[in-house]
Amino acid sequence: MNNTLAARGTDTQVIALVGIAHGTSHFFHLILAPLFPWLKDAFGLSYSELGFLMTVFFVVSGIGQALGGFVVDRKGALPVLMAGVLCLALSALGLAASQSYLSLLIFAGVAGLGNSVFHPADFTLLNQRVSAPRLGHAFSMHGVMGTAGWAAAPIFLAGLGTLFHWRVALLAAAALAIVVLMLLVAYRDVLQPVPPAKPAAKAEGTPGLSLGFLSLPSVWMIFGFFFVTAIALGGIQVFAPSALKEIYGITAATASMSITVYMSASAAGLLSGGFLAARTQHHENIVAGALAASGVLAMLLSTGWFNTGVVIFVLALIGFGNGIAGPSRDLMVRAAAPRGATGRVYGVVYSGLDVGLAIAPLMFGAMMDAHHTGWLFIGIGAFLMVAVSTALRVGGRKRAGGVQPA
């Protein structure tokens, strides 16, 4: 009994610490966007130039994430995670001190570099330090904390920018990252993973070379899964308020609130999804069912059929469905990772998120500029349906023995 309680306490500490770090990562996804009005005036920038700052962030993050998994497997997840948080702090300090657009670009890249390590490091720590029965809940809370970071950033940064100055907001963001880094250092003994046993170099079904996992079709299927779901997420985050305003005639305030509602519902879905994930071995079925429902609802939003009072509720249901899929999605990745290659697999497949988030604004922005507003939700639904097909194919390979457990 005492051993069980001790294990549960350690699990809780690890989940909380990794979750806080992940929330910081998502907070820094939006380190610049809420401050665009101030940066535009301060540097005389166009919206295209402002948008390119985000492109730099996600391009660097995507490349770094694919490579970061190799560093995690070689050097360990904890030091890499700490280095990532340190990069975030330095990026905010650099952005606060910037006097030119070039400087903004450079430190946006530093922020992307810091962000790149979180998924391979986080999931390696969770897989190594959290007991198997609680992994579903661990992945659930990991997603919830990331969503909380997204929700907190606009309020925190725009609020301080309004009350004081945009440079003060960035300095406060740097202080936040430093506090998180100090927390990780203080509890490093809790997070220090037990070194896994080295697998045999030529174990059956497990690639012996460091790049051998890249030959597994399941890895690239999951990369594609993250890519298409990120495009759908990017479309919702960036353009859903404007599209709902145009299609349904809702007020600007209501349209802006829609993303907060979406994120809150997504967080609720993540919590529920953790319980579902802990009760099944067929995680692809949960992912497919939840995303299929969200995809259908997204396509229906394009029609203009709903009463204006129902529109935000429908968007919340889409967020809830996407949230439910989260923990099961992360367990799918775990099942696809060969022994000893967890960091590399998470790094490669999660780089699909950055690629999708970099492409989505360009693609959906062109639709919006062409006044095909309804196509936004049709596209979001279509990409979610592609994700459904991909998840079911991954699950089919797992049952056929084509996926090696971590």
Coordinates of C-alpha atoms in Angstrom, one line a residue:
M1 CA 0.0 0.0 0.0
N2 CA 2.8 2.4 0.9
N3 CA 4.6 1.6 -2.3
T4 CA 1.4 2.3 -4.2
L5 CA 0.9 5.6 -2.5
A6 CA 4.5 6.6 -3.1
A7 CA 4.3 5.7 -6.8
R8 CA 1.1 7.7 -7.1
G9 CA 2.7 10.7 -5.4
T10 CA 5.7 10.5 -7.7
D11 CA 3.4 10.2 -10.8
T12 CA 1.5 13.3 -9.7
Q13 CA 4.7 15.3 -9.2
V14 CA 6.1 14.3 -12.6
I15 CA 2.7 15.0 -14.4
A16 CA 2.5 18.4 -12.7
L17 CA 6.1 19.5 -13.5
V18 CA 6.0 18.3 -17.1
G19 CA 2.6 19.9 -17.5
I20 CA 3.8 23.3 -16.3
A21 CA 6.7 23.1 -18.7
H22 CA 4.3 22.3 -21.6
G23 CA 2.0 25.1 -20.6
T24 CA 5.0 27.4 -20.8
S25 CA 5.8 26.1 -24.3
H26 CA 2.3 26.9 -25.5
F27 CA 2.3 30.3 -23.8
F28 CA 5.4 31.1 -26.0
H29 CA 3.5 30.0 -29.1
L30 CA 1.7 33.3 -28.7
I31 CA 4.5 35.4 -27.3
L32 CA 4.2 37.8 -30.3
A33 CA 0.7 37.6 -31.7
P34 CA -1.1 39.4 -28.9
L35 CA 1.5 42.2 -29.1
F36 CA 1.1 42.7 -32.9
P37 CA -0.8 46.1 -32.5
W38 CA 2.1 47.5 -30.5
L39 CA 4.8 46.0 -32.7
K40 CA 3.2 47.2 -35.8
D41 CA 3.3 50.8 -34.6
A42 CA 6.7 50.6 -32.9
F43 CA 8.5 49.2 -35.9
G44 CA 6.2 50.4 -38.8
L45 CA 5.5 46.8 -39.9
S46 CA 2.9 45.4 -42.3
Y47 CA 0.7 42.5 -41.4
S48 CA 2.7 40.3 -43.7
E49 CA 5.9 41.2 -41.9
L50 CA 4.2 40.5 -38.6
G51 CA 2.9 37.1 -39.9
F52 CA 6.4 36.2 -41.0
L53 CA 7.6 36.4 -37.5
M54 CA 5.3 33.5 -36.7
T55 CA 6.4 31.6 -39.8
V56 CA 10.0 31.9 -38.6
F57 CA 9.0 30.6 -35.1
F58 CA 7.2 27.5 -36.5
V59 CA 9.8 26.7 -39.2
V60 CA 12.6 26.7 -36.7
S61 CA 10.5 24.8 -34.2
G62 CA 9.6 22.2 -36.8
I63 CA 13.1 21.6 -37.9
G64 CA 14.4 21.6 -34.3
Q65 CA 11.7 19.3 -33.1
A66 CA 12.6 16.6 -35.7
L67 CA 16.2 16.9 -34.6
G68 CA 15.6 17.4 -30.9
G69 CA 14.4 13.9 -30.4
F70 CA 17.8 12.5 -31.3
V71 CA 19.4 14.9 -28.7
V72 CA 16.8 13.7 -26.1
D73 CA 17.7 10.0 -26.7
R74 CA 21.4 10.8 -26.6
K75 CA 21.7 13.4 -23.8
G76 CA 18.6 12.7 -21.7
A77 CA 15.2 14.4 -21.6
L78 CA 15.6 16.6 -18.5
P79 CA 18.7 18.6 -19.5
V80 CA 17.2 19.2 -23.0
L81 CA 13.9 20.3 -21.4
M82 CA 15.8 22.8 -19.2
A83 CA 17.7 24.1 -22.2
G84 CA 14.4 24.7 -24.0
V85 CA 13.0 26.7 -21.2
L86 CA 16.2 28.7 -21.0
C87 CA 15.9 29.5 -24.7
L88 CA 12.4 30.7 -24.2
A89 CA 13.5 33.1 -21.4
L90 CA 16.4 34.4 -23.6
S91 CA 14.0 34.9 -26.5
A92 CA 11.6 37.0 -24.5
L93 CA 14.5 39.1 -23.1
G94 CA 15.8 39.6 -26.7
L95 CA 12.4 40.5 -28.0
A96 CA 11.9 43.0 -25.2
A97 CA 15.3 44.7 -26.1
S98 CA 14.8 44.6 -29.9
Q99 CA 15.3 47.8 -31.8
S100 CA 14.9 46.4 -35.3
Y101 CA 12.8 44.0 -37.4
L102 CA 15.9 41.8 -37.9
S103 CA 16.3 41.5 -34.2
L104 CA 12.6 40.4 -33.8
L105 CA 13.2 37.8 -36.5
I106 CA 16.3 36.5 -34.7
F107 CA 14.7 36.1 -31.3
A108 CA 11.5 34.7 -32.8
G109 CA 13.8 32.0 -34.1
V110 CA 15.3 31.5 -30.7
A111 CA 11.8 31.1 -29.3
G112 CA 11.1 28.5 -32.0
L113 CA 14.3 26.7 -31.0
G114 CA 13.3 26.6 -27.4
N115 CA 9.8 25.4 -28.3
S116 CA 11.2 22.6 -30.4
V117 CA 12.4 20.4 -27.5
F118 CA 9.2 20.1 -25.5
H119 CA 7.3 17.3 -27.2
P120 CA 10.2 14.8 -27.4
A121 CA 11.5 15.7 -23.9
D122 CA 8.0 15.9 -22.3
F123 CA 6.8 12.6 -23.6
T124 CA 10.0 10.8 -22.9
L125 CA 9.8 11.9 -19.3
L126 CA 6.2 10.9 -19.0
N127 CA 6.8 7.5 -20.5
Q128 CA 9.9 6.9 -18.3
R129 CA 8.6 8.3 -15.0
V130 CA 4.8 7.7 -14.9
S131 CA 3.4 4.3 -14.2
A132 CA 1.6 2.7 -17.2
P133 CA -1.9 2.8 -15.6
R134 CA -1.7 6.5 -15.3
L135 CA -0.2 7.4 -18.7
G136 CA -3.6 8.2 -20.2
H137 CA -4.2 10.7 -17.4
A138 CA -0.7 12.0 -17.8
F139 CA -1.2 12.7 -21.5
S140 CA -4.5 14.2 -20.7
M141 CA -3.1 16.7 -18.2
H142 CA -0.2 17.4 -20.6
G143 CA -2.7 18.6 -23.2
V144 CA -4.8 20.5 -20.7
M145 CA -1.8 22.5 -19.5
G146 CA -0.8 23.3 -23.1
T147 CA -4.3 24.6 -23.8
A148 CA -4.1 26.6 -20.6
G149 CA -0.9 28.2 -21.9
W150 CA -2.6 29.2 -25.1
A151 CA -5.5 30.7 -23.2
A152 CA -3.3 32.6 -20.7
A153 CA -0.9 34.2 -23.2
P154 CA -3.3 36.8 -24.8
I155 CA -4.7 37.9 -21.5
F156 CA -1.3 38.1 -19.8
L157 CA 0.6 39.8 -22.7
A158 CA -2.1 42.1 -24.0
G159 CA -3.1 43.0 -20.5
L160 CA 0.5 44.1 -19.5
G161 CA 0.9 45.8 -22.9
T162 CA -2.2 47.8 -22.3
L163 CA -1.4 48.7 -18.7
F164 CA 2.3 49.4 -19.1
H165 CA 4.3 48.7 -22.3
W166 CA 4.8 45.9 -24.8
R167 CA 8.4 45.6 -23.6
V168 CA 7.3 45.2 -20.0
A169 CA 5.0 42.4 -21.2
L170 CA 7.9 40.5 -22.8
L171 CA 10.1 41.0 -19.7
A172 CA 7.3 39.5 -17.6
A173 CA 7.1 36.6 -20.0
A174 CA 10.9 36.1 -19.6
A175 CA 10.5 36.1 -15.8
L176 CA 7.8 33.5 -16.1
A177 CA 10.1 31.2 -18.0
I178 CA 12.9 31.7 -15.5
V179 CA 10.6 30.8 -12.6
V180 CA 9.6 27.6 -14.5
L181 CA 13.3 26.8 -15.1
M182 CA 14.0 27.2 -11.4
L183 CA 11.2 24.9 -10.6
L184 CA 12.6 22.2 -12.9
V185 CA 16.0 22.6 -11.3
A186 CA 14.6 22.4 -7.8
Y187 CA 12.7 19.1 -8.6
R188 CA 15.3 17.6 -10.9
D189 CA 15.5 14.5 -8.7
V190 CA 11.8 13.8 -9.3
L191 CA 12.2 14.1 -13.0
Q192 CA 15.5 12.3 -13.5
P193 CA 14.5 9.3 -15.5
V194 CA 15.8 5.8 -14.8
P195 CA 18.1 4.8 -17.7
P196 CA 16.3 2.3 -19.8
A197 CA 18.0 -1.0 -20.6
K198 CA 19.7 -1.0 -23.9
P199 CA 17.9 -3.1 -26.5
A200 CA 19.7 -5.7 -28.5
A201 CA 21.2 -4.1 -31.6
K202 CA 19.3 -6.5 -33.9
A203 CA 16.2 -7.3 -31.9
E204 CA 13.5 -8.6 -34.1
G205 CA 11.2 -5.8 -35.3
T206 CA 13.4 -3.1 -33.7
P207 CA 15.8 -1.1 -35.9
G208 CA 19.3 -1.3 -34.5
L209 CA 20.5 1.9 -36.2
S210 CA 19.7 5.3 -34.8
L211 CA 17.8 6.2 -37.9
G212 CA 16.2 2.8 -38.3
F213 CA 12.8 4.0 -36.9
L214 CA 12.4 6.1 -40.0
S215 CA 11.8 3.0 -42.0
L216 CA 8.6 2.3 -40.0
P217 CA 5.5 3.2 -42.0
S218 CA 3.6 3.8 -38.8
V219 CA 6.0 6.7 -37.9
W220 CA 5.2 8.5 -41.1
M221 CA 1.5 7.8 -40.8
I222 CA 1.5 9.5 -37.4
F223 CA 3.6 12.4 -38.8
G224 CA 0.9 12.8 -41.5
F225 CA -1.8 12.6 -38.8
F226 CA -0.3 15.4 -36.8
F227 CA 0.2 17.4 -40.0
V228 CA -3.4 17.3 -41.1
T229 CA -4.8 17.9 -37.6
A230 CA -2.5 20.9 -37.2
I231 CA -3.8 22.4 -40.4
A232 CA -7.4 22.1 -39.0
L233 CA -6.3 23.6 -35.7
G234 CA -4.5 26.4 -37.4
G235 CA -7.6 27.2 -39.4
I236 CA -9.8 27.4 -36.3
Q237 CA -7.3 29.4 -34.2
V238 CA -6.5 32.0 -36.8
F239 CA -9.7 32.4 -38.9
A240 CA -12.7 30.9 -37.2
P241 CA -13.7 34.2 -35.5
S242 CA -13.7 36.1 -38.8
A243 CA -15.5 33.4 -40.7
L244 CA -18.2 33.0 -38.1
K245 CA -18.7 36.8 -38.1
E246 CA -19.1 36.8 -41.9
I247 CA -21.3 33.7 -42.2
Y248 CA -23.6 34.2 -39.2
G249 CA -23.4 38.0 -38.6
I250 CA -22.4 37.6 -35.0
T251 CA -20.7 40.5 -33.2
A252 CA -17.0 41.0 -33.2
A253 CA -16.9 40.5 -29.4
T254 CA -18.8 37.2 -29.7
A255 CA -16.6 36.1 -32.5
S256 CA -13.4 36.8 -30.5
M257 CA -14.9 34.9 -27.5
S258 CA -15.4 31.8 -29.7
I259 CA -11.7 30.8 -29.5
T260 CA -11.8 31.0 -25.7
V261 CA -14.9 28.8 -25.7
Y262 CA -13.2 26.4 -28.2
M263 CA -10.1 26.1 -26.0
S264 CA -12.1 25.7 -22.8
A265 CA -14.1 22.9 -24.4
S266 CA -10.9 21.3 -25.7
A267 CA -9.5 21.3 -22.2
A268 CA -12.6 19.6 -20.9
G269 CA -12.3 17.1 -23.7
L270 CA -8.7 16.3 -22.8
L271 CA -9.7 15.6 -19.3
S272 CA -12.5 13.2 -20.4
G273 CA -10.2 11.7 -23.0
G274 CA -7.7 10.7 -20.4
F275 CA -10.3 8.5 -18.7
L276 CA -11.4 6.9 -22.0
A277 CA -7.8 6.3 -23.0
A278 CA -7.1 4.4 -19.7
R279 CA -10.0 2.0 -20.4
T280 CA -9.1 0.7 -23.9
Q281 CA -6.2 -0.7 -25.9
H282 CA -7.8 0.4 -29.2
H283 CA -6.9 4.1 -29.0
E284 CA -7.3 4.7 -32.7
N285 CA -11.1 4.1 -32.3
I286 CA -11.4 6.9 -29.8
V287 CA -9.4 9.2 -32.0
A288 CA -11.3 8.3 -35.1
G289 CA -14.8 8.7 -33.5
A290 CA -14.0 12.0 -31.8
L291 CA -12.4 13.6 -34.9
A292 CA -15.1 12.3 -37.2
A293 CA -17.8 14.0 -35.1
S294 CA -15.8 17.2 -35.0
G295 CA -15.2 17.1 -38.8
V296 CA -18.9 16.7 -39.6
L297 CA -19.8 19.6 -37.3
A298 CA -17.1 21.8 -38.9
M299 CA -18.5 21.1 -42.3
L300 CA -22.1 21.9 -41.1
L301 CA -20.8 25.2 -39.8
S302 CA -20.0 26.2 -43.3
T303 CA -23.7 26.0 -44.4
G304 CA -25.0 28.9 -42.3
W305 CA -27.8 26.7 -41.2
F306 CA -27.5 27.2 -37.4
N307 CA -29.2 29.8 -35.3
T308 CA -26.6 32.4 -34.2
G309 CA -27.2 31.5 -30.6
V310 CA -26.1 27.9 -31.4
V311 CA -23.0 28.6 -33.4
I312 CA -20.6 29.0 -30.4
F313 CA -22.0 25.9 -28.9
V314 CA -21.3 23.9 -32.1
L315 CA -17.7 25.3 -32.1
A316 CA -17.4 24.2 -28.5
L317 CA -18.5 20.6 -29.5
I318 CA -15.7 20.6 -32.1
G319 CA -13.2 21.6 -29.5
F320 CA -14.5 19.0 -27.1
G321 CA -14.2 16.3 -29.7
N322 CA -10.6 17.3 -30.6
G323 CA -9.7 17.3 -26.9
I324 CA -11.1 13.8 -26.4
A325 CA -8.8 12.5 -29.1
G326 CA -5.7 14.0 -27.5
P327 CA -4.6 11.4 -24.9
S328 CA -5.4 8.5 -27.1
R329 CA -3.5 10.2 -29.9
D330 CA -0.4 10.4 -27.7
L331 CA -0.7 6.8 -26.7
M332 CA -0.8 5.9 -30.4
V333 CA 2.6 7.6 -30.8
R334 CA 3.9 5.7 -27.8
A335 CA 2.9 2.4 -29.4
A336 CA 4.6 3.4 -32.6
A337 CA 8.0 4.1 -30.9
P338 CA 10.6 1.3 -31.0
R339 CA 12.3 0.6 -27.7
G340 CA 15.1 3.2 -27.1
A341 CA 13.8 5.6 -29.8
T342 CA 11.0 7.4 -27.9
G343 CA 12.5 10.8 -28.1
R344 CA 13.3 10.5 -31.8
V345 CA 9.9 9.3 -32.7
Y346 CA 8.1 12.0 -30.7
G347 CA 10.4 14.6 -32.2
V348 CA 9.8 13.6 -35.8
V349 CA 6.0 13.0 -35.6
Y350 CA 5.3 16.1 -33.6
S351 CA 7.2 18.2 -36.1
G352 CA 4.2 17.6 -38.2
L353 CA 2.3 20.0 -35.9
D354 CA 4.7 22.8 -36.7
V355 CA 4.6 22.2 -40.4
G356 CA 0.8 22.2 -40.4
L357 CA 0.6 25.3 -38.2
A358 CA 3.0 27.1 -40.6
I359 CA 1.0 26.2 -43.7
A360 CA -2.5 26.6 -42.4
P361 CA -2.5 30.5 -42.2
L362 CA -1.3 30.7 -45.8
M363 CA -3.8 28.2 -47.2
F364 CA -6.9 29.3 -45.3
G365 CA -5.8 33.0 -45.6
A366 CA -6.0 32.7 -49.4
M367 CA -9.5 31.3 -49.1
M368 CA -10.6 34.1 -46.9
D369 CA -9.0 36.7 -49.2
A370 CA -10.9 35.2 -52.1
H371 CA -14.2 35.6 -50.0
H372 CA -14.8 31.8 -49.9
T373 CA -15.5 32.0 -46.2
G374 CA -17.5 28.7 -46.0
W375 CA -14.5 26.8 -47.5
L376 CA -12.7 27.4 -44.2
F377 CA -14.9 25.0 -42.3
I378 CA -15.2 22.6 -45.2
G379 CA -11.4 22.5 -45.3
I380 CA -11.1 22.0 -41.5
G381 CA -13.7 19.2 -41.7
A382 CA -11.9 17.5 -44.6
F383 CA -8.5 17.5 -42.9
L384 CA -10.1 16.0 -39.8
M385 CA -11.6 13.2 -41.9
V386 CA -8.1 12.5 -43.4
A387 CA -6.9 12.3 -39.8
V388 CA -9.6 9.8 -39.0
S389 CA -8.5 7.6 -41.9
T390 CA -4.8 7.8 -40.9
A391 CA -5.6 6.9 -37.2
L392 CA -7.5 3.8 -38.3
R393 CA -4.6 2.7 -40.6
V394 CA -2.2 3.1 -37.7
G395 CA -4.4 1.0 -35.5
G396 CA -4.7 -1.6 -38.2
R397 CA -0.9 -1.9 -38.4
K398 CA -0.7 -2.2 -34.7
R399 CA -3.1 -5.1 -34.6
A400 CA -1.3 -6.7 -37.5
G401 CA 2.0 -6.5 -35.6
G402 CA 3.5 -3.7 -37.7
V403 CA 4.1 -1.3 -34.7
Q404 CA 6.6 -2.0 -32.0
P405 CA 5.8 -1.0 -28.5
A406 CA 8.0 1.6 -26.6

